[in-house]
Each structure stands twice: as C-alpha cells, then as structure tokens.
Coordinates of C-alpha atoms in Angstrom, one line a residue:
M5 CA -90.9 -57.0 101.9
S6 CA -93.4 -59.6 102.6
E7 CA -94.1 -60.6 106.3
T8 CA -92.8 -64.5 105.1
Q9 CA -89.4 -63.5 103.6
Q10 CA -88.7 -61.1 106.6
A11 CA -89.1 -64.1 109.3
A12 CA -87.5 -66.5 106.8
E13 CA -84.6 -63.7 107.7
A14 CA -84.7 -63.6 111.1
S15 CA -84.9 -67.3 111.3
T16 CA -81.6 -67.0 110.3
G17 CA -80.5 -65.5 114.2
P18 CA -79.9 -67.1 116.9
S19 CA -83.1 -68.3 118.5
N20 CA -84.4 -66.5 121.1
N21 CA -83.1 -68.5 124.0
D22 CA -79.2 -68.2 122.9
A23 CA -77.0 -65.6 123.2
A24 CA -76.1 -64.1 119.5
A25 CA -72.6 -64.5 118.5
P26 CA -70.4 -63.3 115.8
A27 CA -69.9 -67.2 114.6
A28 CA -73.1 -66.7 113.1
A29 CA -72.1 -64.1 110.9
S30 CA -70.5 -66.9 108.8
T31 CA -73.8 -68.6 107.9
G32 CA -75.7 -65.7 107.3
P33 CA -79.2 -64.9 105.5
T34 CA -78.1 -67.6 103.1
A35 CA -80.9 -70.0 105.0
A36 CA -83.3 -67.9 103.6
A37 CA -83.5 -70.0 100.0
G38 CA -84.3 -72.6 102.0
T39 CA -88.0 -71.2 103.3
T40 CA -91.1 -73.5 102.0
T41 CA -94.2 -72.0 101.3
T42 CA -97.6 -73.7 102.2
V43 CA -100.4 -73.0 99.8
S44 CA -104.4 -74.0 100.9
A45 CA -106.6 -76.8 99.7
A46 CA -107.9 -74.0 98.4
A47 CA -105.3 -71.8 96.3
A48 CA -104.5 -75.7 95.1
S49 CA -107.4 -76.4 93.6
A50 CA -107.4 -73.1 91.7
A51 CA -104.2 -72.8 90.4
A52 CA -104.7 -76.5 88.6
V53 CA -108.0 -74.8 87.2
A54 CA -105.4 -71.4 86.1
A55 CA -101.8 -71.3 84.5
P56 CA -99.8 -72.0 87.0
V57 CA -98.1 -69.6 88.8
V58 CA -94.7 -69.5 90.5
P59 CA -94.8 -67.5 93.8
T60 CA -93.3 -64.1 94.1
D61 CA -92.1 -64.2 97.4
V62 CA -90.0 -67.4 97.0
L63 CA -88.4 -66.2 93.8
E64 CA -87.6 -62.7 95.7
E65 CA -86.4 -64.7 98.0
R66 CA -83.8 -66.7 95.7
L67 CA -83.2 -63.4 94.5
I68 CA -81.6 -61.7 97.3
D69 CA -80.0 -64.9 98.4
E70 CA -78.1 -65.0 95.1
E71 CA -77.1 -61.4 95.6
Y72 CA -76.0 -61.7 99.3
K73 CA -73.7 -64.8 98.1
I74 CA -72.6 -62.4 95.7
W75 CA -71.3 -59.9 97.6
K76 CA -70.2 -61.8 100.9
K77 CA -67.7 -63.8 97.6
N78 CA -66.6 -59.9 96.3
T79 CA -66.1 -58.4 100.1
P80 CA -62.2 -59.5 100.0
F81 CA -61.9 -57.1 97.2
L82 CA -64.6 -54.3 97.8
Y83 CA -63.4 -53.8 101.7
D84 CA -60.6 -52.8 104.4
Y85 CA -63.0 -55.0 107.5
V86 CA -66.5 -56.1 107.3
M87 CA -67.9 -57.8 110.3
T88 CA -71.2 -59.0 110.4
H89 CA -73.2 -60.1 113.6
S90 CA -76.3 -61.5 114.4
L91 CA -78.2 -59.8 117.3
E92 CA -81.2 -61.6 119.2
W93 CA -83.2 -59.3 118.4
P94 CA -83.3 -56.4 116.2
S95 CA -82.5 -53.2 116.5
L96 CA -84.0 -49.8 114.5
T97 CA -81.4 -47.3 116.2
C98 CA -77.7 -46.9 116.0
Q99 CA -75.2 -45.0 117.3
W100 CA -71.1 -44.9 117.6
L101 CA -70.3 -43.1 121.3
P102 CA -67.8 -41.2 120.7
R103 CA -65.4 -42.2 123.3
R104 CA -62.7 -45.6 122.7
N105 CA -60.3 -47.3 124.5
H106 CA -57.0 -49.2 123.2
N107 CA -56.1 -52.6 123.6
N108 CA -52.7 -52.3 125.0
N109 CA -51.1 -53.9 128.2
N110 CA -50.8 -50.1 129.3
H111 CA -53.5 -48.6 128.3
N112 CA -51.5 -45.6 127.4
D113 CA -53.2 -43.8 124.5
N114 CA -49.6 -42.5 122.8
N115 CA -48.6 -46.6 122.4
N116 CA -48.3 -46.8 119.1
T117 CA -47.4 -50.0 119.0
S118 CA -51.6 -51.0 120.0
A119 CA -53.1 -52.3 116.9
T120 CA -56.9 -52.0 117.7
E121 CA -59.1 -50.3 120.1
E122 CA -62.1 -50.5 121.6
H123 CA -65.8 -48.7 120.3
N124 CA -68.7 -48.2 121.6
L125 CA -72.0 -48.1 120.6
L126 CA -76.0 -47.8 121.0
I127 CA -78.5 -49.6 119.8
G128 CA -81.3 -51.5 121.1
T129 CA -84.0 -54.2 120.4
H130 CA -87.5 -54.5 118.4
T131 CA -89.9 -57.8 120.0
T132 CA -92.7 -58.2 120.9
G133 CA -93.7 -60.3 123.8
E134 CA -90.1 -60.2 125.4
Q135 CA -88.3 -57.3 127.4
N136 CA -86.9 -55.1 125.3
Y137 CA -83.5 -53.1 125.9
L138 CA -81.7 -50.1 125.5
M139 CA -78.1 -51.3 125.2
V140 CA -74.0 -50.7 124.7
A141 CA -72.6 -53.2 122.1
S142 CA -68.6 -53.1 122.2
C143 CA -66.8 -53.7 119.4
T144 CA -63.0 -53.5 118.7
L145 CA -61.2 -52.1 115.5
P146 CA -58.0 -51.6 113.6
R147 CA -56.0 -48.2 114.5
Q148 CA -56.4 -46.2 112.0
Q149 CA -52.1 -45.2 112.3
H150 CA -52.1 -49.3 111.7
L151 CA -54.2 -49.2 109.3
A152 CA -52.2 -46.6 107.2
Q153 CA -48.8 -48.4 108.6
E154 CA -50.1 -51.3 107.4
G155 CA -51.2 -50.1 104.0
E156 CA -47.7 -48.5 103.0
L157 CA -46.2 -51.8 103.9
Q158 CA -48.6 -53.4 101.3
Q159 CA -47.3 -50.7 98.7
Q160 CA -44.5 -51.1 99.0
Q161 CA -44.9 -55.1 99.0
Q162 CA -46.5 -55.0 95.7
Q163 CA -43.5 -52.5 94.4
Q164 CA -41.1 -54.8 95.2
Q165 CA -43.9 -57.6 93.9
Q166 CA -44.2 -55.8 90.3
Q167 CA -39.7 -55.3 89.6
Q168 CA -39.2 -59.1 90.4
Q169 CA -42.1 -59.4 88.0
Q170 CA -40.4 -56.9 85.2
Q171 CA -37.3 -58.9 86.1
Q172 CA -38.5 -62.1 85.6
Q173 CA -40.2 -61.6 82.3
Q174 CA -36.9 -59.7 81.1
D175 CA -35.2 -62.8 82.0
A176 CA -37.0 -64.9 80.5
A177 CA -37.4 -62.7 77.1
S178 CA -33.8 -62.5 77.1
S179 CA -33.6 -66.3 77.3
K180 CA -32.6 -68.5 75.1
N181 CA -35.1 -71.2 75.5
G182 CA -38.2 -69.7 76.3
N183 CA -39.1 -70.7 79.1
G184 CA -40.2 -70.0 82.6
K185 CA -42.0 -66.8 81.3
S186 CA -44.4 -65.3 84.2
R187 CA -47.6 -65.3 84.6
P188 CA -48.2 -60.8 84.7
R189 CA -50.1 -60.1 88.6
K190 CA -53.7 -60.1 88.1
S191 CA -55.5 -57.0 89.0
S192 CA -58.2 -56.1 91.2
A193 CA -60.3 -53.4 92.8
T194 CA -58.6 -52.9 96.1
S195 CA -55.4 -54.4 95.9
G196 CA -54.5 -52.2 98.6
G197 CA -55.4 -50.5 102.2
G198 CA -55.3 -54.2 104.2
T199 CA -54.4 -55.0 107.5
S200 CA -52.5 -58.2 106.6
S201 CA -53.2 -61.4 104.7
T202 CA -56.7 -61.0 105.6
A203 CA -57.9 -57.4 104.8
A204 CA -58.1 -57.2 101.3
G205 CA -56.7 -61.3 100.1
A206 CA -53.7 -62.6 100.1
T207 CA -50.8 -62.6 97.7
S208 CA -49.5 -65.6 95.3
S209 CA -45.8 -66.4 95.4
G210 CA -46.8 -65.8 91.9
G211 CA -48.8 -62.1 92.3
A212 CA -52.2 -63.1 91.3
T213 CA -54.6 -61.7 93.8
V214 CA -56.1 -64.5 96.2
P215 CA -59.2 -64.9 98.7
A216 CA -58.0 -64.2 102.3
P217 CA -58.3 -67.2 104.4
E218 CA -61.1 -66.4 106.2
Y219 CA -62.8 -67.4 101.9
D220 CA -64.9 -71.0 102.6
E221 CA -64.7 -71.8 98.8
E222 CA -68.5 -75.1 98.8
K223 CA -70.3 -72.5 100.3
G224 CA -69.0 -69.1 98.1
E225 CA -69.9 -66.8 101.7
M226 CA -67.1 -65.1 104.0
G227 CA -67.4 -63.8 107.6
G228 CA -65.4 -60.8 109.2
F229 CA -62.6 -60.7 107.9
G230 CA -59.7 -57.7 107.3
L231 CA -58.8 -57.2 111.2
A232 CA -55.2 -57.4 112.4
P233 CA -54.9 -62.4 112.3
D234 CA -52.8 -62.1 115.4
S235 CA -55.6 -60.6 117.8
H236 CA -58.7 -63.0 118.5
V237 CA -60.9 -60.3 120.5
V238 CA -60.8 -58.5 117.1
G239 CA -63.9 -58.4 115.3
K240 CA -66.6 -59.6 117.3
I241 CA -69.1 -57.6 119.3
T242 CA -70.6 -57.6 123.3
I243 CA -72.8 -56.4 125.0
Q244 CA -71.5 -54.7 127.5
H245 CA -74.6 -52.5 129.5
K246 CA -78.6 -53.5 129.1
I247 CA -81.1 -51.2 130.4
A248 CA -84.5 -52.5 130.6
H249 CA -87.2 -50.2 128.4
E250 CA -90.9 -49.8 128.0
G251 CA -91.3 -51.4 124.6
E252 CA -89.3 -51.3 121.2
V253 CA -86.2 -48.6 121.2
N254 CA -87.6 -46.6 118.4
R255 CA -84.7 -44.5 117.9
A256 CA -82.4 -43.5 120.9
R257 CA -78.9 -40.3 121.2
Y258 CA -76.8 -39.6 123.2
M259 CA -75.8 -35.9 124.4
P260 CA -73.2 -34.5 123.2
Q261 CA -72.1 -32.7 126.1
N262 CA -72.2 -35.8 128.1
P263 CA -72.6 -39.3 126.4
F264 CA -73.8 -41.1 129.8
I265 CA -77.0 -39.2 128.9
V266 CA -79.2 -40.6 126.3
A267 CA -82.6 -39.9 125.2
S268 CA -84.7 -42.8 123.7
R269 CA -88.6 -43.4 122.5
G270 CA -90.6 -46.1 121.6
P271 CA -94.2 -46.8 120.9
N272 CA -95.4 -44.7 123.8
P273 CA -95.9 -41.1 123.4
E274 CA -93.0 -40.3 126.2
V275 CA -90.0 -39.7 125.5
Y276 CA -87.1 -41.2 128.4
I277 CA -83.7 -39.5 129.2
W278 CA -81.7 -42.0 130.9
D279 CA -78.3 -41.4 132.4
R280 CA -76.3 -45.1 131.8
S281 CA -74.2 -44.8 135.0
K282 CA -76.9 -45.4 137.3
H283 CA -77.9 -48.9 135.8
P284 CA -76.0 -51.4 136.5
S285 CA -74.7 -53.4 133.4
V286 CA -77.0 -56.6 134.0
P287 CA -80.4 -55.5 134.9
A288 CA -81.2 -57.6 137.8
P289 CA -83.9 -60.7 137.4
N290 CA -86.8 -58.1 139.2
S291 CA -85.1 -55.3 138.0
V292 CA -88.5 -52.2 136.9
F293 CA -88.6 -49.6 133.7
S294 CA -86.7 -46.7 135.9
P295 CA -85.4 -43.8 133.3
Q296 CA -83.8 -40.6 135.1
G297 CA -86.6 -38.8 133.4
V298 CA -89.6 -38.2 131.1
C299 CA -90.7 -36.2 128.5
I300 CA -94.6 -35.8 128.7
G301 CA -96.5 -34.0 126.7
H302 CA -96.4 -35.6 122.9
L303 CA -99.9 -37.7 122.2
R304 CA -98.0 -40.2 120.0
E305 CA -95.0 -41.8 119.2
G306 CA -92.7 -40.6 117.0
Y307 CA -88.6 -41.4 115.5
G308 CA -86.7 -38.1 114.9
M309 CA -84.8 -36.8 117.4
V310 CA -81.9 -33.9 117.9
W311 CA -79.8 -32.4 120.9
S312 CA -78.5 -29.6 120.7
A313 CA -74.6 -29.1 120.4
F314 CA -74.8 -25.6 122.5
H315 CA -77.3 -25.5 125.2
P316 CA -76.9 -29.0 127.4
G317 CA -80.1 -30.8 127.9
H318 CA -81.9 -29.6 125.3
L319 CA -83.8 -31.9 123.3
A320 CA -86.5 -31.3 119.8
T321 CA -88.6 -34.2 119.0
A322 CA -91.0 -35.1 116.0
S323 CA -94.5 -36.6 116.6
E324 CA -96.5 -38.0 114.7
D325 CA -99.2 -35.9 116.3
Q326 CA -97.7 -32.7 113.9
T327 CA -96.1 -31.9 115.6
V328 CA -92.1 -30.8 117.4
R329 CA -91.0 -30.0 121.0
I330 CA -88.0 -28.9 122.5
W331 CA -87.3 -29.9 126.1
D332 CA -84.7 -28.7 128.3
V333 CA -83.7 -32.2 130.5
S334 CA -81.4 -30.6 132.7
H335 CA -83.0 -30.5 136.0
A336 CA -84.2 -34.3 135.8
V337 CA -80.7 -35.8 134.2
L338 CA -77.4 -32.4 135.2
G339 CA -79.2 -30.9 138.3
G340 CA -80.1 -27.6 136.5
N341 CA -83.1 -25.6 137.0
N342 CA -86.1 -26.2 134.8
S343 CA -88.5 -23.3 135.4
S344 CA -91.0 -25.5 132.6
S345 CA -90.9 -28.3 134.8
S346 CA -91.2 -27.3 138.2
S347 CA -94.3 -25.1 137.3
A348 CA -95.7 -27.1 135.1
A349 CA -99.2 -28.3 135.9
P350 CA -99.1 -31.2 138.0
R351 CA -100.4 -34.0 135.8
Q352 CA -101.6 -37.7 137.4
P353 CA -98.8 -40.7 137.6
Q354 CA -98.9 -42.1 134.5
P355 CA -97.3 -46.0 134.7
A356 CA -94.4 -45.4 132.0
A357 CA -93.6 -42.0 133.7
S358 CA -94.4 -42.7 137.8
A359 CA -90.2 -43.4 137.9
G360 CA -88.2 -40.7 136.5
H361 CA -89.0 -36.4 136.3
Q362 CA -91.9 -35.4 134.7
I363 CA -90.5 -33.0 131.6
A364 CA -93.0 -31.0 130.2
A365 CA -92.1 -29.2 127.0
L366 CA -90.4 -25.8 126.8
T367 CA -91.7 -24.8 123.4
V368 CA -94.5 -26.6 120.8
L369 CA -93.4 -26.2 117.0
Q370 CA -96.9 -26.4 115.0
G371 CA -97.1 -25.6 111.1
H372 CA -96.8 -29.6 110.0
S373 CA -100.3 -30.8 108.5
D374 CA -99.1 -34.5 109.0
T375 CA -96.3 -36.8 110.7
V376 CA -93.3 -35.3 111.7
E377 CA -91.0 -37.5 110.3
D378 CA -87.5 -36.2 111.5
V379 CA -85.7 -32.3 113.2
D380 CA -82.3 -31.7 113.0
W381 CA -80.6 -28.5 115.4
H382 CA -78.3 -26.2 112.9
F383 CA -74.4 -27.3 113.8
K384 CA -73.6 -23.1 113.7
D385 CA -77.1 -21.4 114.6
P386 CA -78.4 -21.9 118.0
N387 CA -82.1 -20.6 117.3
L388 CA -82.2 -22.1 113.9
L389 CA -83.6 -25.8 113.9
V390 CA -85.5 -27.4 110.8
S391 CA -87.9 -30.7 110.1
V392 CA -89.1 -32.7 107.1
G393 CA -92.9 -34.9 107.5
G394 CA -95.3 -36.6 105.7
D395 CA -97.2 -33.4 104.0
R396 CA -93.7 -33.0 102.0
K397 CA -93.1 -29.8 103.7
I398 CA -89.7 -28.9 105.0
C399 CA -89.7 -26.3 108.3
L400 CA -87.7 -23.7 109.2
W401 CA -88.2 -22.4 112.3
D402 CA -86.2 -19.9 114.9
R403 CA -86.4 -20.5 118.5
A404 CA -86.9 -16.7 118.8
N405 CA -90.2 -16.5 116.8
P406 CA -91.9 -20.2 117.7
T407 CA -95.4 -19.0 117.0
K408 CA -94.4 -20.3 112.9
P409 CA -92.5 -21.5 110.4
H410 CA -89.6 -18.8 109.9
F411 CA -89.3 -20.7 106.1
V412 CA -91.6 -23.4 104.5
V413 CA -90.7 -25.5 101.2
K414 CA -94.2 -27.5 100.4
D415 CA -93.9 -30.4 98.4
A416 CA -90.3 -30.3 98.5
H417 CA -90.2 -33.9 97.5
L418 CA -92.9 -36.9 95.9
A419 CA -94.0 -38.3 98.9
D420 CA -93.6 -38.0 102.4
I421 CA -89.4 -37.2 104.4
N422 CA -88.2 -39.3 106.3
S423 CA -85.1 -38.0 107.3
V424 CA -83.1 -34.4 107.2
A425 CA -79.6 -33.6 108.3
F426 CA -78.0 -30.1 108.4
N427 CA -74.3 -30.5 106.7
P428 CA -71.6 -30.3 109.7
C429 CA -69.6 -28.2 107.5
D430 CA -71.0 -25.9 105.1
Q431 CA -73.6 -23.9 107.3
H432 CA -75.3 -23.1 104.0
I433 CA -76.4 -27.3 102.6
L434 CA -78.6 -29.1 104.3
A435 CA -79.8 -32.9 103.0
T436 CA -83.5 -34.8 102.8
G437 CA -84.2 -37.9 102.0
S438 CA -87.6 -39.3 101.3
S439 CA -89.8 -42.2 99.8
D440 CA -89.6 -40.4 96.1
K441 CA -86.4 -42.6 96.6
S442 CA -84.0 -39.8 96.0
I443 CA -82.4 -37.0 98.7
G444 CA -82.4 -33.7 97.5
I445 CA -80.2 -31.5 98.7
W446 CA -81.1 -27.7 99.6
D447 CA -79.0 -24.9 100.3
V448 CA -81.4 -22.3 103.1
R449 CA -80.1 -19.6 101.2
R450 CA -82.5 -19.7 98.2
L451 CA -85.3 -23.0 99.4
D452 CA -86.3 -22.3 96.5
A453 CA -85.8 -25.6 95.0
K454 CA -83.1 -28.0 95.0
V455 CA -79.4 -27.8 94.4
H456 CA -79.6 -31.1 93.5
S457 CA -81.0 -34.5 93.5
L458 CA -79.6 -37.5 94.2
E459 CA -81.5 -40.4 92.5
H460 CA -81.9 -43.4 90.1
V461 CA -79.6 -45.4 92.7
H462 CA -82.1 -46.1 95.6
V463 CA -85.8 -48.7 94.8
D464 CA -86.9 -48.0 97.7
D465 CA -87.9 -44.9 100.1
V466 CA -85.0 -43.5 101.6
F467 CA -85.0 -43.4 105.6
T468 CA -81.3 -42.5 106.8
I469 CA -79.3 -39.9 106.1
Q470 CA -76.3 -39.0 107.4
W471 CA -73.6 -36.2 106.2
A472 CA -69.6 -38.1 107.2
P473 CA -68.3 -36.6 110.2
F474 CA -64.6 -35.4 108.3
N475 CA -66.1 -34.7 105.4
E476 CA -68.9 -31.8 104.6
A477 CA -68.9 -33.3 101.2
I478 CA -69.6 -37.3 101.6
L479 CA -73.3 -38.7 103.0
A480 CA -74.6 -41.6 103.8
S481 CA -78.4 -43.3 103.0
C482 CA -80.3 -45.9 103.7
S483 CA -83.5 -47.5 102.2
A484 CA -86.1 -50.5 102.5
D485 CA -84.5 -51.4 99.2
R486 CA -81.1 -53.1 101.3
R487 CA -78.9 -50.7 100.0
V488 CA -76.1 -48.4 102.0
A489 CA -75.1 -45.8 100.2
I490 CA -72.1 -43.4 99.9
W491 CA -72.5 -40.3 98.0
D492 CA -69.6 -37.6 97.4
L493 CA -70.9 -34.9 95.5
T494 CA -67.5 -33.8 94.3
R495 CA -68.3 -35.2 91.3
V496 CA -71.7 -34.1 90.3
G497 CA -71.6 -33.0 86.5
Q498 CA -68.3 -35.5 86.0
E499 CA -68.3 -37.4 82.7
Q500 CA -68.7 -40.9 82.6
T501 CA -67.9 -43.8 80.3
P502 CA -70.9 -46.2 79.2
E503 CA -69.4 -48.5 81.5
D504 CA -69.3 -46.4 84.6
A505 CA -72.7 -45.0 83.8
Q506 CA -74.6 -48.3 84.6
D507 CA -73.5 -48.6 87.8
G508 CA -74.7 -45.4 88.6
P509 CA -74.4 -41.2 88.5
P510 CA -71.1 -40.1 88.6
E511 CA -71.9 -39.0 92.3
L512 CA -71.9 -42.8 93.6
L513 CA -69.3 -43.7 95.5
F514 CA -69.9 -47.5 96.7
L515 CA -73.1 -49.0 97.2
H516 CA -72.5 -51.6 100.2
G517 CA -74.8 -55.1 100.0
G518 CA -74.3 -56.7 102.3
H519 CA -77.9 -56.7 103.7
T520 CA -81.1 -59.1 103.1
S521 CA -83.7 -56.9 104.5
K522 CA -84.0 -52.8 105.1
V523 CA -82.0 -51.1 106.4
S524 CA -83.3 -48.8 109.4
D525 CA -80.3 -47.0 110.7
L526 CA -76.9 -46.3 109.7
G527 CA -74.3 -44.3 111.7
W528 CA -70.6 -43.0 110.8
N529 CA -67.8 -43.5 113.2
P530 CA -66.4 -40.3 114.5
D531 CA -63.2 -41.9 115.5
A532 CA -62.4 -43.8 112.5
P533 CA -63.0 -42.0 110.0
W534 CA -64.5 -44.0 106.4
T535 CA -66.3 -46.5 108.8
L536 CA -69.9 -47.1 109.2
A537 CA -72.5 -49.6 110.8
S538 CA -75.7 -50.2 109.8
S539 CA -78.5 -52.2 111.1
S540 CA -81.0 -53.9 109.2
E541 CA -85.1 -55.9 110.1
D542 CA -83.3 -59.2 109.9
N543 CA -81.2 -58.8 113.0
I544 CA -78.0 -58.2 110.8
F545 CA -75.5 -55.9 113.1
Q546 CA -72.9 -55.0 110.5
I547 CA -69.6 -52.6 110.6
W548 CA -67.3 -51.7 107.5
S549 CA -65.3 -50.3 105.8
M550 CA -64.7 -49.7 101.9
A551 CA -61.2 -50.4 100.7
E552 CA -58.9 -46.9 100.7
E553 CA -58.8 -47.0 97.1
I554 CA -62.1 -46.9 96.0
Y555 CA -62.0 -42.8 98.2
S556 CA -58.3 -42.2 97.6
S557 CA -58.4 -39.4 95.2
S558 CA -56.5 -36.7 95.7
S559 CA -59.7 -34.2 96.5
L560 CA -61.2 -36.5 99.4
L561 CA -57.9 -37.1 101.0
L562 CA -57.0 -34.0 101.2
S563 CA -60.1 -32.6 102.0
S564 CA -60.4 -35.9 104.8
S565 CA -57.5 -34.7 106.3
S566 CA -58.3 -30.9 106.4
G567 CA -61.8 -31.7 107.5
N568 CA -63.1 -28.9 104.9
G569 CA -62.1 -29.5 101.1
W570 CA -65.6 -29.0 99.4
D571 CA -65.9 -25.4 98.0
D572 CA -69.9 -24.7 97.8
S573 CA -69.5 -22.6 95.7
D574 CA -68.2 -25.6 92.7
A575 CA -69.5 -28.3 94.5
Y576 CA -72.2 -29.2 92.0
S577 CA -69.9 -28.8 88.7
G578 CA -68.2 -31.9 89.5
G579 CA -64.6 -29.4 89.9
G580 CA -62.3 -31.1 92.8
G581 CA -63.2 -34.5 91.9
G582 CA -60.6 -36.8 90.9
G583 CA -60.8 -39.7 88.4
N584 CA -63.8 -42.8 88.7
T585 CA -62.6 -45.6 91.7
R586 CA -65.9 -46.3 91.9
K587 CA -64.0 -50.1 91.0
G588 CA -66.1 -51.9 93.6
L589 CA -69.4 -51.3 92.2
G590 CA -70.3 -54.2 90.0
R591 CA -71.4 -57.0 92.4
H592 CA -70.1 -59.6 89.1
E593 CA -67.6 -57.9 87.9
L594 CA -65.6 -60.0 90.5
E595 CA -67.6 -63.1 90.2

C-alpha cells in the first residue's frame, strides 16, 4: 500500500494532541476518498505530451473507500456486534488478557442478571518522534449467556411473527374482497443471534428487516452496534494502563501462568520483561524507561515471541539475526533462580538495559539462513518448538538436543513464512502463513508435504495466523490485503454451488472487510468464543463477532461446546461439515 494512502487513512483518526474516542468510529476511514495528490511542474508538462494517466493511488483509495462503505452498510446482517475505535497511534500487536470483570452492582460473578462484562487487551503504540507505550485497553462486551438468551428470545419472536403472517395470508385468501394481503417477511443472512433490536437490525411490524437505529442513511455508514441499548458503557474502548516503552512495540505477549508478566519487543535487539503490577496506571511526566528485566543476546530486532505453557518464566524469541533464543526470566520477575543469568559474563550497561535485570539466554537455536520470523511452543510437549523464517524453512526443535533442528522442511512455501502456530487441541497439526498469500496445514508426523493449503482468498502477504482456542478446526488469518479470514477445516472438500464458489473455497467461513489498511495482528478472545480483535496500520482497532447463523451448523456447535469436535483423520475430507452458511460473504449481495 502506498505511503500517500497510509497517510491519508491515518489522518482520519484523532490528532496527536487529542485523546482517542469511540465516536471516531462513526467517521471512519472514509475521509481518504477526499485526498488530493500534488503533481510537480515537470510531471505536469510530461503528462501534457503523453497520454493522460489517472493516478493509481487515487483510484485505489476510492476503491477502498467504496468497499468500506458497502461493508458498513451490510454490517447489521453479518455481525452480532462490531466495535470500531480510532487509536491515537497504530498498534502492531494485540492480545486478549484472560482476566475479566462483570459489570453489576455487587460484582458477583454468579449473578446472571449482568448483561455485560469487562475485557482487557494488550496493545502498543507505533510512532516516531513521540513517546511509545505498552498499553492495556479495556472494553465491555455482552455476556455470552445474555447473547444466548436474547438469541432464543428473538427466535421465538420470529416464529410468532411467521405464524401471524401465515394466519394473515390465510385470512386474506379466504376473504372475498382480497384486500390487505400481507407482505412476506424478508429473509436476511443473519436474522438471529443479536442482543437486541440494535444487534442485527430491528424487525418492523410488517416483518421486514430494517437497519438498526444507529444506521445513517445519508452517509451510508454505521459505527459500533449490536450491544445492549440500555447500557451506556457498552461499546467503549478505553486505555486503562500505559507504560513508557523504548521505541515502538513490535509485539507484546503475557505469560500464561501470570498475566501481569509481559514480554515486549521493539526496534532494539533486546527483549523487555515487565511486571504490570509494579507500574502506575499513567506514567509520570518525568518517568523513565524501567522494565523489570532485559533479555540481552540477540543482535537484531524481531517479532516472533512465545511463552512456555509448562515452565513459568521460559520465553522463546525469534530474530533477524537468524537465531531462536530461549530465556528464563524467573529471576528477574518471579524471584526464581536463573543460574544462566547469574553466571553470565559481566557486560557493559546499555542505556535501554540499565533499568532492569540483564538476562542471558539459556539456549541458542541455530538452523535458519535468513530472518526467523516466528516461533511457537508445542501445547503438550514441553521440549518441542517450531520456527519459520525468510529462508522458507520450517524447523522443528527438540530442547533435549538443541545443537541442530530435529527436522527441517525446506521450501515449505514459495515465499517468506511469516507466522506459525501449533493447534492447541490437536497435537499433530500446525499451520504456517506465508508471503505467497497462502496458509499451509501440516501434520508433524508427515512433514514431507502439506496436508492442505488454504489459498485463493488472501491477495497479499499473510502476516498472522491463530487457531481458535475453543475449536480445533477453526483458524483465523490476517493479511496485508486488509482482510481477516476465518477458516473451518471441517469443510475442506465440501461440494459447492457455482454461486458459493465465487465467494471462495468451501473452508472459508467468513471474511472480515472492516479494515482499510494492512492488518498487523489479530487475537481470539479466550473468554468470549467467536469474538476477535484486529488492528490495522491506519490506527483502526476493531472488536467484532460474526453473526451466529454463519457458524451455527451442527458440527461447529457440537465442537464448540465440547472443545474437541474435529477428528484429524477425516478433517480434510469434508466429513462432518454442515450446509454452507457463508451467506454474508458476498459484500454486494445485500447492497
């Protein structure tokens, strides 16, 4: 995407001196269509001689703007709820924190009358010339039980309306006058699953689905919707905690054993370890950069980073220096015994590292010949790791023998591999996302070839992939093409009609089109199934949940409730998949 376009889109957010507000979502990135392009005198004279050429950047901006307007117009039919927030600075990282608080008077989690609950996310800033921050954002979402109850109530109301319509039609047919023939109810792609009349559109007395009250007919746009109308706190995204950070935040991840412990990475080679409980909510004006620990050893910056689910304090990081390093930060933040750090040779203090304990690497894994883009730890084997990089390799590592990779897949993709993720439910499956615009599904028992390739959807680099924590067959991916795709592997090989095939392969469950710039990161909410957060380079941060009718086939409902509904023996044969529920994918279908 051009720099002109990114600047135009970023200008739609709040100014640098103004605090970000959710109200900015109502304006959104549509102002990019009004961007003007300056042409030099030399270029103008050349254009007078040659045939006139329309600037491609302007055309692209207009196309993106029109697609965004169409998406906003159709959001009531495609989502249970959407929240759009314009950050002061873009965030390259986002991760849901597992803690949450219910919004009720007595703060009793067993009180089922609460309609909303508070959720927190870990994000950061990406700017130059200004102070960067590691931040915790807070938002309020409808409780899942409340959503289910409202969905059942809405279905009952719809059944009653249908019965009334049938009765009216029968009365009209038997009437001698033939007057007053009732109009049949219009069917929408996602008529159920909303929390209220503001969720997926209200239903008029005649039975036709109409846009929600927040819909602006003149602008053709809609801000956040799908939340309880009687609660003024729902839909707001606020910054609860800010910690001064050295440079932009490339990636931030919390330790699963203690969510207050966070590791972050910036433009420097060091990896920073933070204890959020030891930092004030708002840093003082004269506050200094003060992490609890600094991991020193990498020679260049990086993005990939993952905590061990088995060993508290163990962290694996990937870097542009072509290595993966494993650290034990327990001495710095948990009061443990880090023999590697204490026995390391003395180092000269560095400005960025002088504030915290200096930590040396336990293990250095060397097997890549280019940048190591990402690393992941196995969910059941504490010694098994996987790394991917710009050399198009997949390297499996065994910590018991760290001198060389346990297994190497060469030329796993046609371009750089940017992301890798083990399936949290199926120990044999992993996925890789690549700059060749595809996602590879692999079986660690047979790494000689992909089990399946998810392609022909993304049209640019795939940046991040993440398995759903509640269903082993569901995978999310984000790309430089401004899209977030949700995949259902139980649908692989399923037959399609020609009309459905135009929307993509059968395993494509949903395509989120709410961003107008590259999507940097995404995250599944572990406490609210089917709720995701996604962040793009134009300061836009979105929290959304697709309409229940899109994923409510029998196989997905069973697997979502049991947490293990996908049998990898026939997952790629299309077995177990229900009918096609991707009615909302055609953006022009409901225009």
